[in-house]
PDB file of N, CA and C in Angstrom:
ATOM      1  N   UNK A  15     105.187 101.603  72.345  1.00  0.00           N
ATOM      2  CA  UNK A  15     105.814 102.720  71.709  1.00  0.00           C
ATOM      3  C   UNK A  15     105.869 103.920  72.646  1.00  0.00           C
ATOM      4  N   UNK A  16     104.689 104.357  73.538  1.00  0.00           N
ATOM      5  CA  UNK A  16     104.462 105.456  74.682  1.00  0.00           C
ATOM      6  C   UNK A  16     105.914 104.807  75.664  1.00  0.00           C
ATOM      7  N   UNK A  17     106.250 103.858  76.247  1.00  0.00           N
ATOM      8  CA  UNK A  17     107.637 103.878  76.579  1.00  0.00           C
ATOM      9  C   UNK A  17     108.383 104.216  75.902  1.00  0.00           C
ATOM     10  N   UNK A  18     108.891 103.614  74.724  1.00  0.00           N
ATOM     11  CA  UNK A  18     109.989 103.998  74.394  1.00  0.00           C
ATOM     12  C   UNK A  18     110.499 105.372  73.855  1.00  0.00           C
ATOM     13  N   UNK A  19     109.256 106.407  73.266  1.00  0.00           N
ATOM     14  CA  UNK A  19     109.179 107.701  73.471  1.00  0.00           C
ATOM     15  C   UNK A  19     109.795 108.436  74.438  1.00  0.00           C
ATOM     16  N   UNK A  20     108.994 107.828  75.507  1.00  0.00           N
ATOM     17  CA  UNK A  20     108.821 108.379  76.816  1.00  0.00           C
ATOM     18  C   UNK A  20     110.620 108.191  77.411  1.00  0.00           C
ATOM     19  N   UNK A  21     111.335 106.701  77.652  1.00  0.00           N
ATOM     20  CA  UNK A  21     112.574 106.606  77.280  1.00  0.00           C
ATOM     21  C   UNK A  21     113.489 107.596  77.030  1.00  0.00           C
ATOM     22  N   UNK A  22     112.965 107.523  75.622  1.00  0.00           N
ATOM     23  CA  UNK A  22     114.007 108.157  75.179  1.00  0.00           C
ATOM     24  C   UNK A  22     114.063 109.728  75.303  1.00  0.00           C
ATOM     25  N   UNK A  23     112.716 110.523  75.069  1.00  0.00           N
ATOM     26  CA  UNK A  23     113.025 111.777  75.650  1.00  0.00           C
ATOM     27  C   UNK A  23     113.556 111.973  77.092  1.00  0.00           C
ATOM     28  N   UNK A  24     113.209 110.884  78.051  1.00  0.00           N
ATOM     29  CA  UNK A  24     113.823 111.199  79.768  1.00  0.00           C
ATOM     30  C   UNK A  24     115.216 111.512  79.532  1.00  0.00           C
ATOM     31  N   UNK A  25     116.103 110.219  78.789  1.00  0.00           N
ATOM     32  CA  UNK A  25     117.270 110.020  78.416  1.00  0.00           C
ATOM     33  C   UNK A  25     118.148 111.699  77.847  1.00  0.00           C
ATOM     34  N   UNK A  26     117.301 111.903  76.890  1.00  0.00           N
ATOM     35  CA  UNK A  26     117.769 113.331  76.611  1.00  0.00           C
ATOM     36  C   UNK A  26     117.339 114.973  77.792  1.00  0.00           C
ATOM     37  N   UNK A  27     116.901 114.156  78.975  1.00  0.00           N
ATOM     38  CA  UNK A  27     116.582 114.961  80.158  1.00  0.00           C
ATOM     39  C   UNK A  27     115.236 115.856  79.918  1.00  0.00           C
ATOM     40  N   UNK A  28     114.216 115.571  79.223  1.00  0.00           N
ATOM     41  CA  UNK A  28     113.055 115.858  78.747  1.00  0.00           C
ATOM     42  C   UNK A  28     111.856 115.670  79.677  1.00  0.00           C
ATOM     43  N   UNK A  29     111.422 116.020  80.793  1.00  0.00           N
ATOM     44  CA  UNK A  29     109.968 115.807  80.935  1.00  0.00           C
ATOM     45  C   UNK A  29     109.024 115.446  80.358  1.00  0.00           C
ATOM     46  N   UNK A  30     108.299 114.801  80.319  1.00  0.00           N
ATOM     47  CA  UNK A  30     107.237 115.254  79.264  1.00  0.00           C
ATOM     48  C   UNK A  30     105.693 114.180  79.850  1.00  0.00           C
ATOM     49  N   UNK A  31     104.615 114.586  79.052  1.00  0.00           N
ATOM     50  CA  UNK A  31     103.829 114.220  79.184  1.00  0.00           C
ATOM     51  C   UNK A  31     102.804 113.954  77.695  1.00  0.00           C
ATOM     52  N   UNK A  32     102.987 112.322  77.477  1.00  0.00           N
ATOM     53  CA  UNK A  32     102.271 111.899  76.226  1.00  0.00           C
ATOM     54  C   UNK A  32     100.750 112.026  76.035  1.00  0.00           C
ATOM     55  N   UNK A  33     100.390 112.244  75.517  1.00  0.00           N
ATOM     56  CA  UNK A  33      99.049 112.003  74.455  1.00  0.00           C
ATOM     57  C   UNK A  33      98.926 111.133  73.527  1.00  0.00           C
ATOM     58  N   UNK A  34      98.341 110.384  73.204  1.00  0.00           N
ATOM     59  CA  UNK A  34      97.736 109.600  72.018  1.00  0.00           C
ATOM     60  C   UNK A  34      97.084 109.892  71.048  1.00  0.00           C
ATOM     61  N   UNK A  35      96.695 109.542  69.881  1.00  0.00           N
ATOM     62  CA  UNK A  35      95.776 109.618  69.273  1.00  0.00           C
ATOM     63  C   UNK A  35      96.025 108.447  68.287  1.00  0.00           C
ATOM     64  N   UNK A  36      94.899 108.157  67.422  1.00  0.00           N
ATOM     65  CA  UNK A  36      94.597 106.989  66.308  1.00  0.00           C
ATOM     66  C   UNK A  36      95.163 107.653  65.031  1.00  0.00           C
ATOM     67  N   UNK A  37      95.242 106.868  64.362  1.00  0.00           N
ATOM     68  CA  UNK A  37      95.402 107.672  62.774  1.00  0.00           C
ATOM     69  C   UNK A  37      94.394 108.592  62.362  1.00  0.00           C
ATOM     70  N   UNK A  38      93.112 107.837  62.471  1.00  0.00           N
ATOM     71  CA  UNK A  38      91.769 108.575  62.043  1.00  0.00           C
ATOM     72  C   UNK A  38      91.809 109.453  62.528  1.00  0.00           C
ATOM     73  N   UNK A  39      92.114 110.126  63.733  1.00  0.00           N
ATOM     74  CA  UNK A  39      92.061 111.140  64.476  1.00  0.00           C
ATOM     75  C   UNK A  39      93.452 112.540  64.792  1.00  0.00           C
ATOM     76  N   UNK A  40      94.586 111.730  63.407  1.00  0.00           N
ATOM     77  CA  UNK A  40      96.097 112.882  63.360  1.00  0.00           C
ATOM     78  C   UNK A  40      95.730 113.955  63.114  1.00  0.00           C
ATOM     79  N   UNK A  41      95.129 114.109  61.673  1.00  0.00           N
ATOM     80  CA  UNK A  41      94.762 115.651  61.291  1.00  0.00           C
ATOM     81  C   UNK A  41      94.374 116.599  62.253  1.00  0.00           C
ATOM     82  N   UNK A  42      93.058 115.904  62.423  1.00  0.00           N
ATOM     83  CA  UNK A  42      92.776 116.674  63.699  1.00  0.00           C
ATOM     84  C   UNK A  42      93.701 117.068  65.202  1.00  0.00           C
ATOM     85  N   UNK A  43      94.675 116.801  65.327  1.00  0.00           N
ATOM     86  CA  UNK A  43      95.532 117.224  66.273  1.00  0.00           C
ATOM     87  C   UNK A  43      96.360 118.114  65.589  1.00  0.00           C
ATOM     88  N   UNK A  44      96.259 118.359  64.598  1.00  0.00           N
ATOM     89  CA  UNK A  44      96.872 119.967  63.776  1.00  0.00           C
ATOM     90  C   UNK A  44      96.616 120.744  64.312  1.00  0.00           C
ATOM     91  N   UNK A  45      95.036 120.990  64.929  1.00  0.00           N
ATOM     92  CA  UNK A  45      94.393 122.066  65.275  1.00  0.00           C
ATOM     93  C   UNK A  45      95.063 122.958  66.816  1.00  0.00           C
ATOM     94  N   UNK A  46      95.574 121.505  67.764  1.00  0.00           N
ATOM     95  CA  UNK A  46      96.018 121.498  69.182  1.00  0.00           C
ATOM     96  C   UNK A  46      97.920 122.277  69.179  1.00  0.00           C
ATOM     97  N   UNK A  47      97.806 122.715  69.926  1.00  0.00           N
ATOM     98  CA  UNK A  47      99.175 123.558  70.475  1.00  0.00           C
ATOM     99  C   UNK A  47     100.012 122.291  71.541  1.00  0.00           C
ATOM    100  N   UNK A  48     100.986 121.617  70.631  1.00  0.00           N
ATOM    101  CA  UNK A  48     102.070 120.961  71.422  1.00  0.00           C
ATOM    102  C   UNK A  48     104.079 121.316  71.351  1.00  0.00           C
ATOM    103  N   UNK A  49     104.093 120.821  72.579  1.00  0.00           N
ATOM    104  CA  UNK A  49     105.914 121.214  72.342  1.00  0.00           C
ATOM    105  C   UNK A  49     106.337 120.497  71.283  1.00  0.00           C
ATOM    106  N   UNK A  50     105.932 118.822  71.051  1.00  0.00           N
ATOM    107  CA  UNK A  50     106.542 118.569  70.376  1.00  0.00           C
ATOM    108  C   UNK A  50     105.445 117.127  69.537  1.00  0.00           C
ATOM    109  N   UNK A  51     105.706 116.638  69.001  1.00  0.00           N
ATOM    110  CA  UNK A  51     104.780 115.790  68.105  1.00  0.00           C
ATOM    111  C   UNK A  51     105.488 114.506  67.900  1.00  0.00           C
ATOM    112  N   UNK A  52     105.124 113.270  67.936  1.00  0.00           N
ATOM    113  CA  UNK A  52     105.843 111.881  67.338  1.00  0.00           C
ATOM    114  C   UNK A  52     104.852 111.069  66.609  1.00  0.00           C
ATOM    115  N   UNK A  53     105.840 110.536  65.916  1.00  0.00           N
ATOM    116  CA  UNK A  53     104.292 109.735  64.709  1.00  0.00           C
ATOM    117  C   UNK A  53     105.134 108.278  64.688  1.00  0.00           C
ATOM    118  N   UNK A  54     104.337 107.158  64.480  1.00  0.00           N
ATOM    119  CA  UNK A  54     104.653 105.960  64.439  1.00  0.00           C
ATOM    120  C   UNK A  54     103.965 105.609  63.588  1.00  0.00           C
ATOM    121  N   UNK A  55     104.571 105.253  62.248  1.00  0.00           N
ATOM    122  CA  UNK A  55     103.748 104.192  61.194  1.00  0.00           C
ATOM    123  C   UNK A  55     102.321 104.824  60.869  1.00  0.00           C
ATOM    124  N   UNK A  56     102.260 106.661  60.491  1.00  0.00           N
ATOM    125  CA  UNK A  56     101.304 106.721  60.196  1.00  0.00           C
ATOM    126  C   UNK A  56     101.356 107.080  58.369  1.00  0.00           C
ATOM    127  N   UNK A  57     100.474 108.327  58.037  1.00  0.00           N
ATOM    128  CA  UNK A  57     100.718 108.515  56.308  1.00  0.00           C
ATOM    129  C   UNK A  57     101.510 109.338  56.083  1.00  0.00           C
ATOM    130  N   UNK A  58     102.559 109.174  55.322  1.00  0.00           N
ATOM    131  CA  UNK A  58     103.747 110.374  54.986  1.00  0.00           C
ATOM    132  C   UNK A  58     103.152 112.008  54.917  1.00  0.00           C
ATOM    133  N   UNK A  59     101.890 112.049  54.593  1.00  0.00           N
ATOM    134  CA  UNK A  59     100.880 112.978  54.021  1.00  0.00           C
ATOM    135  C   UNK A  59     100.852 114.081  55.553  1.00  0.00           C
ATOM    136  N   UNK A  60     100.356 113.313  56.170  1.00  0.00           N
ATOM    137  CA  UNK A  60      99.875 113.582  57.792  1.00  0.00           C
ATOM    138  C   UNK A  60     101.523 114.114  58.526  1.00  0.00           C
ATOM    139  N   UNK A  61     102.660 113.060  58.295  1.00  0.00           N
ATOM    140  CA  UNK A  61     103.480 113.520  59.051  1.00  0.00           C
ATOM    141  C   UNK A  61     104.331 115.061  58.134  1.00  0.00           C
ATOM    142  N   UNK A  62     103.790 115.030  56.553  1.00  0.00           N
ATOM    143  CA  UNK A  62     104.729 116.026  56.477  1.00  0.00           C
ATOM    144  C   UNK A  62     103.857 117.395  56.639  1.00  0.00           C
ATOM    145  N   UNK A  63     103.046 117.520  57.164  1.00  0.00           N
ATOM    146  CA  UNK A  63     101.727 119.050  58.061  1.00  0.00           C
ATOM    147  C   UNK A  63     102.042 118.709  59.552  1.00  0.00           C
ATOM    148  N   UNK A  64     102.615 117.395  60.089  1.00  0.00           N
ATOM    149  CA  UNK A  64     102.757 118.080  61.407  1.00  0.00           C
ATOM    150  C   UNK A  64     104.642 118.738  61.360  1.00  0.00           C
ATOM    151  N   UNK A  65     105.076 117.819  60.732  1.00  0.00           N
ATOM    152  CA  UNK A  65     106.388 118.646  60.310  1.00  0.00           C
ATOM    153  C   UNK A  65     105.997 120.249  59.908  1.00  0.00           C
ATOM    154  N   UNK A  66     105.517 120.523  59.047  1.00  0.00           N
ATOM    155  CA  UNK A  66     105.094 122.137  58.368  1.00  0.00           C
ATOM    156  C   UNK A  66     104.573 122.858  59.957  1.00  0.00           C
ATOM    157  N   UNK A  67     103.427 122.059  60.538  1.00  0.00           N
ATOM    158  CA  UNK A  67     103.013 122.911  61.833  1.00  0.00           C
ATOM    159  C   UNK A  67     103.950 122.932  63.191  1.00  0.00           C
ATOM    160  N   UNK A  68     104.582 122.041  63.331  1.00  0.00           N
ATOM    161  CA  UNK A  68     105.139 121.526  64.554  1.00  0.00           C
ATOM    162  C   UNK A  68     107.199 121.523  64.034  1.00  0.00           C
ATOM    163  N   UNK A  69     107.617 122.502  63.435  1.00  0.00           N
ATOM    164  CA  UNK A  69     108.563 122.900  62.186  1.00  0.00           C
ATOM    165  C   UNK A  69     109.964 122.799  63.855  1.00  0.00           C
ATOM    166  N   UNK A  70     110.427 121.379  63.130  1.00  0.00           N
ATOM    167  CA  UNK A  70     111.516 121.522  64.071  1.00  0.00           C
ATOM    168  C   UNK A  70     110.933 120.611  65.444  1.00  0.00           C
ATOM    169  N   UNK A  71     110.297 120.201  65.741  1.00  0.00           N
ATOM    170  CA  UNK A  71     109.275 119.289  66.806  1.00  0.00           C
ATOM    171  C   UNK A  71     108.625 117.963  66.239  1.00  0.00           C
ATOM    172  N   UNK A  72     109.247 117.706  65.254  1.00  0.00           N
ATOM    173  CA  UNK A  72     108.746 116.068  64.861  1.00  0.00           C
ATOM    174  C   UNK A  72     109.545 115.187  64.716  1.00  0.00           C
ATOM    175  N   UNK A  73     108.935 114.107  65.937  1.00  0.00           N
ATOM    176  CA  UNK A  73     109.975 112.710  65.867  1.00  0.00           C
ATOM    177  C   UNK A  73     109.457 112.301  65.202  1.00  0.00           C
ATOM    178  N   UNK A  74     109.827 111.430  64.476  1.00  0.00           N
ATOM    179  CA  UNK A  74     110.195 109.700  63.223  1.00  0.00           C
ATOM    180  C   UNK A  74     110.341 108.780  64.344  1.00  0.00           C
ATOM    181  N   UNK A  75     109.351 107.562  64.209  1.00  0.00           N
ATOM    182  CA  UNK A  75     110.370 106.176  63.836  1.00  0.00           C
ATOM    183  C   UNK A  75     110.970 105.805  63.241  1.00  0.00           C
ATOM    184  N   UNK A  76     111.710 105.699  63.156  1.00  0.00           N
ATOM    185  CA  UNK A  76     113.282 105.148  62.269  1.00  0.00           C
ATOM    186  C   UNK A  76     113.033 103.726  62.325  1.00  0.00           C
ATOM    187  N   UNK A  77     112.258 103.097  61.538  1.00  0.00           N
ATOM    188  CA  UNK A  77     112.671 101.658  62.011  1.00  0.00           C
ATOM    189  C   UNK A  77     113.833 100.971  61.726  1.00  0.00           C
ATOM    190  N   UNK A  78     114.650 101.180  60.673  1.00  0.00           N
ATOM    191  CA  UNK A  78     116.010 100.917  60.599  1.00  0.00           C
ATOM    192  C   UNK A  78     116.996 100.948  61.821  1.00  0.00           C
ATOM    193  N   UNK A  79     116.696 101.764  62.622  1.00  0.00           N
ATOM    194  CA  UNK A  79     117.665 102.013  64.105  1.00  0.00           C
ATOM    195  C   UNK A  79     116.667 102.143  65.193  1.00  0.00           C
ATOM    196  N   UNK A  80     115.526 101.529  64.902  1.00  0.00           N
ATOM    197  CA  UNK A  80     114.046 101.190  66.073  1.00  0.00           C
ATOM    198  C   UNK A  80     114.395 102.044  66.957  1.00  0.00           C
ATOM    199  N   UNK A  81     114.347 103.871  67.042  1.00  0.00           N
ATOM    200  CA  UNK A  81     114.396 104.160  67.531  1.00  0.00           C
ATOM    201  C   UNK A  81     113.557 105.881  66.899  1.00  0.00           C
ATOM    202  N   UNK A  82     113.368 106.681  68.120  1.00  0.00           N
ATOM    203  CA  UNK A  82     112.625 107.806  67.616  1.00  0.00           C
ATOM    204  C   UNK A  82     113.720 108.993  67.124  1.00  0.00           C
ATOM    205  N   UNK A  83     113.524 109.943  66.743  1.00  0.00           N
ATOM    206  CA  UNK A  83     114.628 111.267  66.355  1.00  0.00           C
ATOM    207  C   UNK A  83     113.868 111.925  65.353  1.00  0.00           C
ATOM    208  N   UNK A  84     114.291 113.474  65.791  1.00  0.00           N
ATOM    209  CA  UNK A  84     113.544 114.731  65.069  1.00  0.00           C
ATOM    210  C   UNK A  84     113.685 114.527  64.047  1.00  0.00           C
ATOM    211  N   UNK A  85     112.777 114.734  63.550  1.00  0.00           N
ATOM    212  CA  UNK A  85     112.801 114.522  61.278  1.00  0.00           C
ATOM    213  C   UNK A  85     112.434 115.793  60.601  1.00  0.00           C
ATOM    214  N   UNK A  86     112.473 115.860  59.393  1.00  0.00           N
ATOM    215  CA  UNK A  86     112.193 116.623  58.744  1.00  0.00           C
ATOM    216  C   UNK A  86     111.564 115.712  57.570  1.00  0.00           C
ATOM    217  N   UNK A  87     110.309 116.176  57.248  1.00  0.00           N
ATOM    218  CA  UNK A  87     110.169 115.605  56.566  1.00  0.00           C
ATOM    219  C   UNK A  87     109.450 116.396  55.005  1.00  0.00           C
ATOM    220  N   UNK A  88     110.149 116.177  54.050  1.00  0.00           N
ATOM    221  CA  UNK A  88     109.930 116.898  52.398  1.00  0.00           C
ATOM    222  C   UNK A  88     108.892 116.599  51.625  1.00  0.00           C
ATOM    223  N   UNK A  89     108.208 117.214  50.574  1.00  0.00           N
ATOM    224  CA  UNK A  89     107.678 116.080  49.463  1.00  0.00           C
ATOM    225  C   UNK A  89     108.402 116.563  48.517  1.00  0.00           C
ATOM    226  N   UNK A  90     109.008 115.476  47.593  1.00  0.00           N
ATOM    227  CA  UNK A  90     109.699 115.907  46.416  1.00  0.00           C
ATOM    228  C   UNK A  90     109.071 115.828  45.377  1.00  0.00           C
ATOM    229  N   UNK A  91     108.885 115.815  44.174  1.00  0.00           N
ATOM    230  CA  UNK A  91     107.975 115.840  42.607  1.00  0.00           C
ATOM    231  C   UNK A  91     107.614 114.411  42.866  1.00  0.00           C
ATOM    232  N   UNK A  92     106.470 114.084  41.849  1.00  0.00           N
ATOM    233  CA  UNK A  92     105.632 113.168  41.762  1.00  0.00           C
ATOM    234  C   UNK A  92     106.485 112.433  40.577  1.00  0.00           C
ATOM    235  N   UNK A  93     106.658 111.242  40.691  1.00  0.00           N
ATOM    236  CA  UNK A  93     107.104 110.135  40.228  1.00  0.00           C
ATOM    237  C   UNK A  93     106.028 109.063  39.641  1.00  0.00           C
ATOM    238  N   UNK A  94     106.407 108.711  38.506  1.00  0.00           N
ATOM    239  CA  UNK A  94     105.363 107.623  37.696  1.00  0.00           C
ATOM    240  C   UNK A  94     103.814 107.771  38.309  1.00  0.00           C
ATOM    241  N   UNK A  95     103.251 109.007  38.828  1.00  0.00           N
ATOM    242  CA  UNK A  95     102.070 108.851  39.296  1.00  0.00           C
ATOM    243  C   UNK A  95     102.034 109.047  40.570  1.00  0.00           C
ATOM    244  N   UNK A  96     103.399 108.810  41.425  1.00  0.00           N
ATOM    245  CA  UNK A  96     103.275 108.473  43.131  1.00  0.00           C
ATOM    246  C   UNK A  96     104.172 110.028  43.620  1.00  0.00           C
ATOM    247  N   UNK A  97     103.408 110.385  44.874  1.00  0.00           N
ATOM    248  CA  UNK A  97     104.333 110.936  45.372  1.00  0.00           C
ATOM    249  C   UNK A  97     105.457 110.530  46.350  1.00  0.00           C
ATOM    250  N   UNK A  98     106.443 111.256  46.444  1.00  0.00           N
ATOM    251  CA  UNK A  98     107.833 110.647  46.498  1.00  0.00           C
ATOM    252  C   UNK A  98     108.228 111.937  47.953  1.00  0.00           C
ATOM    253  N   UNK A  99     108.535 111.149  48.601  1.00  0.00           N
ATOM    254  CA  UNK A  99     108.746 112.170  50.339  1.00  0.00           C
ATOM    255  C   UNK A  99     110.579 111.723  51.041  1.00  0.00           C
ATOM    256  N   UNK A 100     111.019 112.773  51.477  1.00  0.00           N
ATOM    257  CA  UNK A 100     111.981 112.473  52.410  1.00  0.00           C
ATOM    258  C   UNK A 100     111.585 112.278  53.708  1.00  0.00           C
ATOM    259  N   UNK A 101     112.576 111.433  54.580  1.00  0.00           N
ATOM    260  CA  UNK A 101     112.089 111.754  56.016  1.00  0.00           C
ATOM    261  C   UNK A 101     113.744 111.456  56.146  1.00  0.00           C
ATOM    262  N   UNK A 102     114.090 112.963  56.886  1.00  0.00           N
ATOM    263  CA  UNK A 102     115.409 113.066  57.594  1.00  0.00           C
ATOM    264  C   UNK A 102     115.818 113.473  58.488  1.00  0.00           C
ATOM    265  N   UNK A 103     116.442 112.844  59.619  1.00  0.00           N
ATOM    266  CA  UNK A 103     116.939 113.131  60.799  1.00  0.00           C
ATOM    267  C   UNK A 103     117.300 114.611  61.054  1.00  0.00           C
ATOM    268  N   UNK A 104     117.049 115.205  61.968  1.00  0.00           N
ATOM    269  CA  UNK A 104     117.938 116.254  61.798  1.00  0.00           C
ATOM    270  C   UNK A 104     118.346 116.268  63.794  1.00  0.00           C
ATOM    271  N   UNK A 105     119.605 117.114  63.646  1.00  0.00           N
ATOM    272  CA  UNK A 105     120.507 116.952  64.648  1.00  0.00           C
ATOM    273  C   UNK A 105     119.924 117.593  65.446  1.00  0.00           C
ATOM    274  N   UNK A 106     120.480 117.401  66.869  1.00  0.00           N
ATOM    275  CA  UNK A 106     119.511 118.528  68.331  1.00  0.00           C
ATOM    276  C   UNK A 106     120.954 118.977  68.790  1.00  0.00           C
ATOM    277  N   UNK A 107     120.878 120.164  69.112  1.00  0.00           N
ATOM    278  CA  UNK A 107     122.331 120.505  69.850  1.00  0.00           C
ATOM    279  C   UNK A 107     121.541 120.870  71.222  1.00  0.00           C
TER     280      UNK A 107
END
């Protein structure tokens, strides 16, 4: 996944330099100052506070188009008990 990140921001002429972290260990990277943030297959919960902190700086996996892109991501009202989240692309000019 650190390639294809990595990929794809070069592609959009991006420098950059990745970091990792585990799931157990997302929240806690709330605390850290980054340009930009990517999440792969973690809890909707987690990605929609780095969305809120990192506002405009969060890639998605898309697995539908296996590929990364800035998201936005919502929580909408609670449904039969569950909460119910968007995650939507949003455009880069």
């Amino acid at each position: 996944m650190v390639k294809l990140l990595t990929h794809t921001l070069n592609e959009a002429g991006i420098d950059c330099t990745i970091e990792t972290c585990a799931i157990f260990n997302a929240k806690a990277q709330l605390e850290e100052e980054y340009d930009m943030v990517a999440g792969y297959h973690i809890d909707t919960d987690v990605e929609l506070s780095f969305c809120q902190k990192f506002v405009n700086k969060y890639l998605h996996f898309f697995d539908s188009h296996h590929c990364f892109s800035f998201a936005n991501v919502t929580k909408r009202e609670e449904m039969g008990g569950y909460n119910v989240y968007t995650i939507s692309p949003i455009s880069v000019n």
